[in-house]
Amino acid sequence: MSSYRQLGRTGLKVSEVSLGTMAFGRWISEQASAEVLDAALDSGINLIDTADVYGKGSDLGNPDSTGESEVILGHLLKERRHRIILATKVHGRVGSEVNDAGQSRYHIFRAVENSLRRLKTDYIDLYQVHRFDPNTPLEETLRALDDLVRQGKVRYIGASNYAAWQLAKAHGISNQLNLHRFESVQPEYSLISREIEQELIPFVQSEKVGVIVYSPLGRGILAGKYRAGEAPPEGSRLAAGEKRLQQLLEKRHSLTLPEALKALAEQRGLTLAQYSLAWVLSRPGITSAILGASKPEHITEAAKKWHERLTQEEQDEVDAIAANLQAPRDPVHF
Ligand SMILES: NC(=O)c1ccc[n+]([C@@H]2O[C@H](COP(=O)([O-])OP(=O)(O)OC[C@H]3O[C@@H](n4cnc5c(N)ncnc54)[C@H](OP(=O)(O)O)[C@@H]3O)[C@@H](O)[C@H]2O)c1
C-alpha cells in the first residue's frame, strides 16, 4: 500500500504515488480507464490528477478540448469520490471563443463550473493553474481562485509548470492581499528532466510548498519502452504520435540513460520503471509522483516496489553515469 506525505504546509495527506489520467478518453477507452482507476485505488493511491483539457481533442489537432478525462472520472468515481483527493487544472483552450482559455476571472469562473459538472462533484480538492498566464494580471487570477476557495468549490490551489520566480511573485501577491496561496506546484521531473533542481526545488523547500511531479517515467522512456532505431511498440504513446514524447526523445541522453541504468535496476531486483520511480521518490522536496498508466499492470508493477528508495551513494552513481552520457563528445575549441 502506498504511504502518504503531507502536501506542503497544509494538513492534507496525499499518496506518494498519484494517478495521472491524461490517457483517459485520449489513448484508452472508458473500460480500460476503469481498470486503471480500480488498480490505483486498490493500491492505496488517493490523489488523482486530471485537467479540463485532457481528452480526444489533443490528438485530433482540435483546438477545443473535449474534456473526456473529467467526464470518465465523473462516471467512475461515484460513491468513491469522498475517498480521493481530486486535482484538476484550468488554462488550456476549451472552446473557440476568445475568452475560452487562460486565467481571467471570466474564464476561471466558467471553467470551474464545467469541471464540476463533468466530474459530477460539488468540490475540487486541488485546483491548479496549468501554466503561467502572461496575459492576465496575477492579482486577477489569485483573487478569482481565492473566491472559489471561500465559496467552497475548491479546497486548495496549486500551480503547474511555474518557474520559481513566477511562484515567488504569486506568493508575494497572496501574502500582501491576504489571499489563499498556491500550496503545491506540478512540474515535470524524472531522470531525464531535472531542470527544477536548480531553482524551483530550493524555493519550494524554503516555502514549504507541496511538489507533485508529472511524467516520472519520462512518458514511458524510463520504463525502457523505446530503443534507438526500433519502431515504437504497438499501442504505445509514441506509436500514437504524442508530440511531447517525441520532443523528450530528442534530449541528448533520453535513450542512452535508460539503457545504462538497466544493470543498476537489475542489481536492486527492480524493473527499470520501478527503479526510475524509486529515484524520483528518493529526491529531496518531492511530495508525490504522478504515474501515468494505460494498463492496470503499470500500477500493480509499480506498487510492488514503491517503498524502495535509492541511497545517496546510488543517486551519486546515477549522476556520474548521466554526466558521462551528457558530456560533449566533440573537441571544444576556444
Ligand atoms: N501539468 C502538466 O503540464 C502535465 C503534463 C503531462 C502530464 N501531467 C500529468 O501527469 C500524469 C502522468 O504523466 P505521464 O503519463 O507522462 O507519466 P509517466 O509515468 O512518465 O508515463 C506513463 C507512461 O509510461 C508507460 N508505463 C508506465 N508504467 C509502465 C510499465 N510498468 N512498463 C512499461 N511502460 C510503462 C506507459 O506508456 P504507454 O501508455 O505508451 O504504454 C504510460 O502511459 C498525466 O496523466 C497527467 O495527469 C501533467
Coordinates of C-alpha atoms and ligand atoms in Angstrom, one line a residue:
M1 CA 0.0 0.0 0.0
S2 CA 1.1 3.5 -0.7
S3 CA 2.5 5.7 2.0
Y4 CA 1.2 9.3 2.5
R5 CA 3.0 12.6 2.7
Q6 CA 1.9 16.0 3.9
L7 CA 1.1 18.4 1.0
G8 CA 3.5 21.2 1.7
R9 CA 2.4 23.2 4.8
T10 CA -1.2 22.0 4.6
G11 CA -2.8 19.4 6.7
L12 CA -3.7 17.3 3.7
K13 CA -2.1 13.9 3.3
V14 CA -1.6 12.6 -0.3
S15 CA -0.2 9.3 -1.5
E16 CA 3.5 9.3 -2.6
V17 CA 2.4 7.9 -5.9
S18 CA -0.6 9.5 -7.5
L19 CA -2.5 8.6 -10.7
G20 CA -2.5 10.7 -13.8
T21 CA -5.5 10.5 -16.1
M22 CA -4.2 12.2 -19.2
A23 CA -4.7 8.9 -21.1
F24 CA -8.4 8.6 -20.1
G25 CA -10.5 9.1 -23.2
R26 CA -7.5 10.1 -25.2
W27 CA -5.4 6.9 -25.7
I28 CA -7.6 4.5 -23.7
S29 CA -11.3 3.7 -23.5
E30 CA -13.6 4.2 -20.6
Q31 CA -13.5 0.5 -19.8
A32 CA -9.7 0.5 -19.7
S33 CA -9.7 3.7 -17.7
A34 CA -12.0 1.9 -15.1
E35 CA -9.5 -0.9 -14.8
V36 CA -6.6 1.5 -14.3
L37 CA -8.5 3.5 -11.7
D38 CA -9.5 0.4 -9.7
A39 CA -5.9 -0.8 -9.6
A40 CA -4.8 2.7 -8.4
L41 CA -7.4 2.9 -5.6
D42 CA -6.8 -0.8 -4.6
S43 CA -3.1 0.0 -4.2
G44 CA -3.8 2.9 -1.8
I45 CA -3.4 5.9 -4.2
N46 CA -5.6 8.7 -3.0
L47 CA -4.5 11.6 -5.3
I48 CA -6.0 11.6 -8.8
D49 CA -4.8 14.2 -11.3
T50 CA -6.7 15.4 -14.4
A51 CA -7.2 18.6 -16.4
D52 CA -10.1 20.2 -18.3
V53 CA -8.1 19.8 -21.5
Y54 CA -7.4 16.1 -21.2
G55 CA -9.4 14.4 -23.9
K56 CA -9.5 13.4 -27.6
G57 CA -9.1 17.0 -28.8
S58 CA -5.4 16.8 -28.0
D59 CA -4.8 14.2 -30.7
L60 CA -7.2 15.3 -33.3
G61 CA -5.5 18.6 -33.7
N62 CA -8.7 20.1 -32.4
P63 CA -8.1 23.5 -30.7
D64 CA -11.1 22.9 -28.4
S65 CA -10.6 20.3 -25.7
T66 CA -13.2 17.7 -25.4
G67 CA -12.8 17.0 -21.6
E68 CA -13.2 13.2 -21.7
S69 CA -10.8 12.6 -18.8
E70 CA -13.0 14.5 -16.4
V71 CA -16.2 13.0 -17.9
I72 CA -14.9 9.5 -17.4
L73 CA -13.7 10.2 -13.9
G74 CA -17.2 11.6 -13.2
H75 CA -18.8 8.4 -14.4
L76 CA -16.4 6.1 -12.5
L77 CA -15.9 7.8 -9.1
K78 CA -19.5 8.0 -7.8
E79 CA -19.5 6.8 -4.2
R80 CA -15.7 6.6 -4.1
R81 CA -15.5 10.4 -4.6
H82 CA -15.1 11.1 -0.9
R83 CA -12.1 8.7 -0.7
I84 CA -9.9 10.6 -3.1
I85 CA -8.1 13.9 -3.4
L86 CA -9.3 15.1 -6.8
A87 CA -7.0 17.5 -8.6
T88 CA -7.8 19.2 -11.9
K89 CA -6.5 22.2 -13.9
V90 CA -7.5 25.3 -15.8
H91 CA -5.8 27.3 -18.5
G92 CA -5.8 25.5 -21.8
R93 CA -8.2 26.3 -24.6
V94 CA -11.5 24.6 -24.2
G95 CA -13.6 26.4 -26.9
S96 CA -13.3 28.7 -29.9
E97 CA -14.4 31.9 -28.2
V98 CA -11.7 34.4 -27.5
N99 CA -12.0 34.0 -23.7
D100 CA -12.2 30.2 -23.6
A101 CA -8.6 29.9 -22.3
G102 CA -6.2 31.5 -19.8
Q103 CA -6.7 32.6 -16.3
S104 CA -9.0 35.6 -16.4
R105 CA -11.7 35.8 -13.7
Y106 CA -14.2 35.3 -16.5
H107 CA -12.7 32.1 -17.8
I108 CA -11.8 30.6 -14.3
F109 CA -15.4 31.0 -13.1
R110 CA -16.8 29.3 -16.2
A111 CA -14.1 26.6 -16.3
V112 CA -14.6 25.5 -12.7
E113 CA -18.4 25.1 -13.2
N114 CA -17.7 22.9 -16.3
S115 CA -15.1 20.8 -14.5
L116 CA -17.5 20.3 -11.5
R117 CA -20.3 19.3 -13.9
R118 CA -18.1 16.8 -15.8
L119 CA -16.6 15.4 -12.6
K120 CA -20.1 15.1 -11.1
T121 CA -18.9 16.6 -7.8
D122 CA -19.6 19.9 -6.0
Y123 CA -16.0 20.4 -4.9
I124 CA -12.4 20.1 -6.3
D125 CA -9.7 19.3 -3.7
L126 CA -6.8 20.8 -5.6
Y127 CA -7.5 23.4 -8.4
Q128 CA -4.3 24.1 -10.4
V129 CA -3.5 26.7 -13.0
H130 CA -1.9 24.6 -15.8
R131 CA 0.8 27.1 -16.6
F132 CA 1.8 30.7 -16.1
D133 CA -0.5 33.2 -17.9
P134 CA 1.5 36.2 -19.0
N135 CA -1.7 37.9 -20.3
T136 CA -3.7 38.1 -17.1
P137 CA -2.6 40.0 -14.0
L138 CA -1.7 37.5 -11.3
E139 CA -3.8 39.5 -8.9
E140 CA -6.9 38.9 -11.0
T141 CA -6.2 35.1 -11.1
L142 CA -5.4 34.8 -7.4
R143 CA -8.5 36.8 -6.4
A144 CA -10.7 34.6 -8.6
L145 CA -9.1 31.4 -7.1
D146 CA -9.4 32.8 -3.6
D147 CA -13.1 33.4 -4.2
L148 CA -13.6 29.8 -5.3
V149 CA -11.9 28.6 -2.1
R150 CA -14.2 30.9 0.0
Q151 CA -17.2 29.6 -1.9
G152 CA -16.2 26.0 -1.0
K153 CA -15.9 24.9 -4.7
V154 CA -12.2 24.4 -4.3
R155 CA -10.2 23.3 -1.2
Y156 CA -6.6 24.2 -2.2
I157 CA -5.0 25.9 -5.1
G158 CA -1.8 24.9 -7.0
A159 CA 0.3 26.0 -9.9
S160 CA 1.7 23.8 -12.7
N161 CA 4.7 24.4 -14.9
Y162 CA 5.6 27.5 -12.9
A163 CA 9.2 28.8 -12.7
A164 CA 10.5 29.7 -9.2
W165 CA 10.2 33.5 -9.9
Q166 CA 6.6 33.1 -11.0
L167 CA 5.7 31.2 -7.8
A168 CA 7.6 33.8 -5.7
K169 CA 5.7 36.6 -7.4
A170 CA 2.3 34.8 -6.8
H171 CA 3.1 34.1 -3.2
G172 CA 4.1 37.8 -2.6
I173 CA 0.7 38.9 -4.0
S174 CA -1.3 36.3 -2.0
N175 CA 0.6 37.4 1.1
Q176 CA 0.1 41.1 0.5
L177 CA -3.6 40.8 -0.2
N178 CA -4.3 38.0 2.3
L179 CA -5.5 35.6 -0.3
H180 CA -5.1 31.8 -0.3
R181 CA -1.7 31.0 -1.8
F182 CA -0.6 28.2 -4.2
E183 CA 0.1 25.3 -1.8
S184 CA 1.5 23.0 -4.4
V185 CA 3.4 23.0 -7.7
Q186 CA 3.2 20.5 -10.5
P187 CA 6.4 20.4 -12.6
E188 CA 7.8 17.7 -14.9
Y189 CA 10.5 15.7 -13.1
S190 CA 12.3 12.5 -14.0
L191 CA 15.8 11.1 -14.6
I192 CA 15.8 12.8 -18.0
S193 CA 14.0 16.1 -16.9
R194 CA 15.8 17.6 -14.0
E195 CA 15.5 21.3 -14.7
I196 CA 13.6 22.0 -11.4
E197 CA 16.5 21.0 -9.3
Q198 CA 18.2 24.4 -10.0
E199 CA 15.6 27.0 -8.8
L200 CA 12.2 25.6 -8.1
I201 CA 13.1 22.8 -5.6
P202 CA 15.2 25.0 -3.3
F203 CA 12.5 27.7 -3.4
V204 CA 9.6 25.3 -2.6
Q205 CA 11.6 23.7 0.2
S206 CA 12.2 27.0 1.8
E207 CA 8.5 28.0 1.5
K208 CA 7.0 24.6 2.4
V209 CA 5.1 24.1 -0.9
G210 CA 4.0 20.6 -2.0
V211 CA 5.6 19.2 -5.1
I212 CA 3.6 16.8 -7.2
V213 CA 5.7 15.9 -10.2
Y214 CA 4.5 14.7 -13.5
S215 CA 5.9 12.2 -16.1
P216 CA 8.2 10.5 -13.6
L217 CA 8.8 7.7 -16.2
G218 CA 9.6 10.2 -18.9
R219 CA 6.3 9.3 -20.6
G220 CA 7.4 5.7 -20.9
I221 CA 11.0 6.3 -21.9
L222 CA 12.2 5.4 -18.4
A223 CA 10.3 2.2 -18.4
G224 CA 12.6 1.1 -21.3
K225 CA 9.9 1.2 -23.9
Y226 CA 11.8 2.7 -26.7
R227 CA 15.1 1.8 -28.4
A228 CA 17.1 3.8 -31.0
G229 CA 16.5 2.6 -34.5
E230 CA 13.5 0.4 -33.5
A231 CA 9.8 1.1 -34.2
P232 CA 7.8 2.0 -31.1
P233 CA 5.8 -0.8 -29.6
E234 CA 2.2 -1.1 -30.8
G235 CA -0.3 0.6 -28.6
S236 CA 2.4 2.9 -27.0
R237 CA 2.0 6.7 -26.9
L238 CA 4.9 7.1 -29.3
A239 CA 3.1 5.0 -31.8
A240 CA 0.0 7.2 -31.2
G241 CA 2.2 10.2 -32.1
E242 CA 2.4 12.1 -28.7
K243 CA 4.3 15.3 -29.6
R244 CA 5.7 16.0 -26.1
L245 CA 7.1 12.4 -26.0
Q246 CA 8.8 12.9 -29.4
Q247 CA 10.4 16.2 -28.1
L248 CA 11.6 14.4 -24.9
L249 CA 13.3 11.7 -27.0
E250 CA 15.3 14.5 -28.7
K251 CA 17.2 15.2 -25.5
R252 CA 20.8 14.0 -25.6
H253 CA 20.6 11.1 -23.2
S254 CA 16.9 10.1 -23.4
L255 CA 17.6 6.7 -24.9
T256 CA 21.2 6.0 -23.6
L257 CA 20.5 6.7 -19.9
P258 CA 17.7 4.2 -19.5
E259 CA 19.8 1.6 -21.3
A260 CA 22.8 2.4 -18.9
L261 CA 20.6 2.2 -15.8
K262 CA 19.1 -1.2 -16.6
A263 CA 22.0 -3.0 -14.9
L264 CA 21.7 -0.9 -11.7
A265 CA 18.0 -1.6 -11.6
E266 CA 18.6 -5.4 -12.0
Q267 CA 21.2 -5.4 -9.2
R268 CA 18.4 -3.9 -7.0
G269 CA 15.9 -6.5 -8.2
L270 CA 13.8 -3.8 -9.8
T271 CA 12.4 -3.3 -13.2
L272 CA 13.6 -0.1 -14.9
A273 CA 10.1 1.5 -14.3
Q274 CA 10.3 0.7 -10.6
Y275 CA 13.9 2.0 -10.4
S276 CA 13.0 5.3 -12.2
L277 CA 10.1 5.8 -9.9
A278 CA 12.2 5.0 -6.8
W279 CA 14.8 7.6 -7.9
V280 CA 12.1 10.3 -8.2
L281 CA 10.7 9.4 -4.7
S282 CA 14.2 9.5 -3.2
R283 CA 14.9 13.0 -4.3
P284 CA 14.6 16.0 -1.9
G285 CA 11.4 18.0 -1.8
I286 CA 9.2 15.6 -3.7
T287 CA 5.7 15.0 -2.2
S288 CA 4.1 12.8 -4.8
A289 CA 4.9 11.4 -8.3
I290 CA 2.0 11.3 -10.8
L291 CA 2.3 8.0 -12.6
G292 CA 0.7 7.7 -15.9
A293 CA -0.8 4.3 -16.8
S294 CA -2.6 2.9 -19.8
K295 CA -2.9 -0.6 -18.3
P296 CA -3.6 -1.7 -14.7
E297 CA -0.4 -3.7 -14.8
H298 CA 1.5 -0.4 -14.9
I299 CA 0.1 0.4 -11.5
T300 CA 0.5 -3.1 -10.0
E301 CA 4.1 -3.4 -11.2
A302 CA 5.0 0.0 -9.6
A303 CA 3.0 -0.8 -6.4
K304 CA 5.0 -3.9 -5.7
K305 CA 8.1 -1.8 -5.1
W306 CA 7.1 1.7 -4.3
H307 CA 8.6 1.8 -0.9
E308 CA 12.1 1.3 -2.4
R309 CA 14.4 4.3 -2.1
L310 CA 17.9 4.8 -3.5
T311 CA 20.7 5.6 -1.1
Q312 CA 22.8 8.8 -1.6
E313 CA 25.6 6.6 -3.0
E314 CA 23.2 5.1 -5.6
Q315 CA 22.0 8.5 -6.6
D316 CA 25.6 9.7 -6.9
E317 CA 26.3 6.8 -9.2
V318 CA 23.3 7.7 -11.4
D319 CA 24.6 11.3 -11.6
A320 CA 28.0 10.1 -12.7
I321 CA 26.5 7.9 -15.4
A322 CA 24.2 10.8 -16.6
A323 CA 27.1 13.3 -16.6
N324 CA 29.3 11.0 -18.7
L325 CA 26.5 10.4 -21.2
Q326 CA 25.8 14.2 -21.5
A327 CA 29.5 15.2 -21.8
P328 CA 30.3 16.8 -25.1
R329 CA 31.8 14.2 -27.5
D330 CA 33.4 16.7 -30.0
P331 CA 36.6 18.6 -29.1
V332 CA 35.8 22.1 -27.9
H333 CA 37.9 24.9 -29.4
F334 CA 38.3 28.2 -27.6
Ligands
LIG1 N1 0.8 19.6 -15.7 C1 1.2 19.2 -16.9 O1 1.5 20.0 -17.8 C2 1.3 17.7 -17.2 C3 1.9 17.3 -18.3 C4 2.0 15.9 -18.5 C5 1.4 15.0 -17.6 N2 0.7 15.5 -16.5 C6 0.1 14.6 -15.5 O2 1.0 13.6 -15.1 C7 0.4 12.3 -15.4 C8 1.5 11.3 -15.8 O3 2.2 11.7 -16.9 P1 2.8 10.7 -17.9 O4 1.7 9.7 -18.3 O5 3.5 11.4 -18.9 O6 3.7 9.9 -16.8 P2 4.8 8.7 -16.9 O7 4.5 7.9 -15.7 O8 6.1 9.3 -17.1 O9 4.5 7.9 -18.2 C9 3.4 7.0 -18.2 C10 3.6 6.0 -19.4 O10 4.7 5.2 -19.2 C11 4.4 3.9 -19.6 N3 4.5 3.0 -18.5 C12 4.1 3.2 -17.2 N4 4.4 2.1 -16.4 C13 5.0 1.2 -17.2 C14 5.5 -0.1 -17.0 N5 5.5 -0.6 -15.8 N6 6.0 -0.7 -18.1 C15 6.0 -0.2 -19.3 N7 5.5 1.1 -19.6 C16 5.0 1.8 -18.6 C17 3.0 3.9 -20.3 O11 3.2 4.2 -21.6 P3 2.2 3.6 -22.8 O12 0.8 4.1 -22.4 O13 2.7 4.2 -24.0 O14 2.3 2.1 -22.7 C18 2.4 5.1 -19.5 O15 1.3 5.7 -20.3 C19 -0.6 12.6 -16.5 O16 -1.6 11.6 -16.6 C20 -1.1 13.9 -16.1 O17 -2.1 13.7 -15.0 C21 0.7 16.9 -16.3

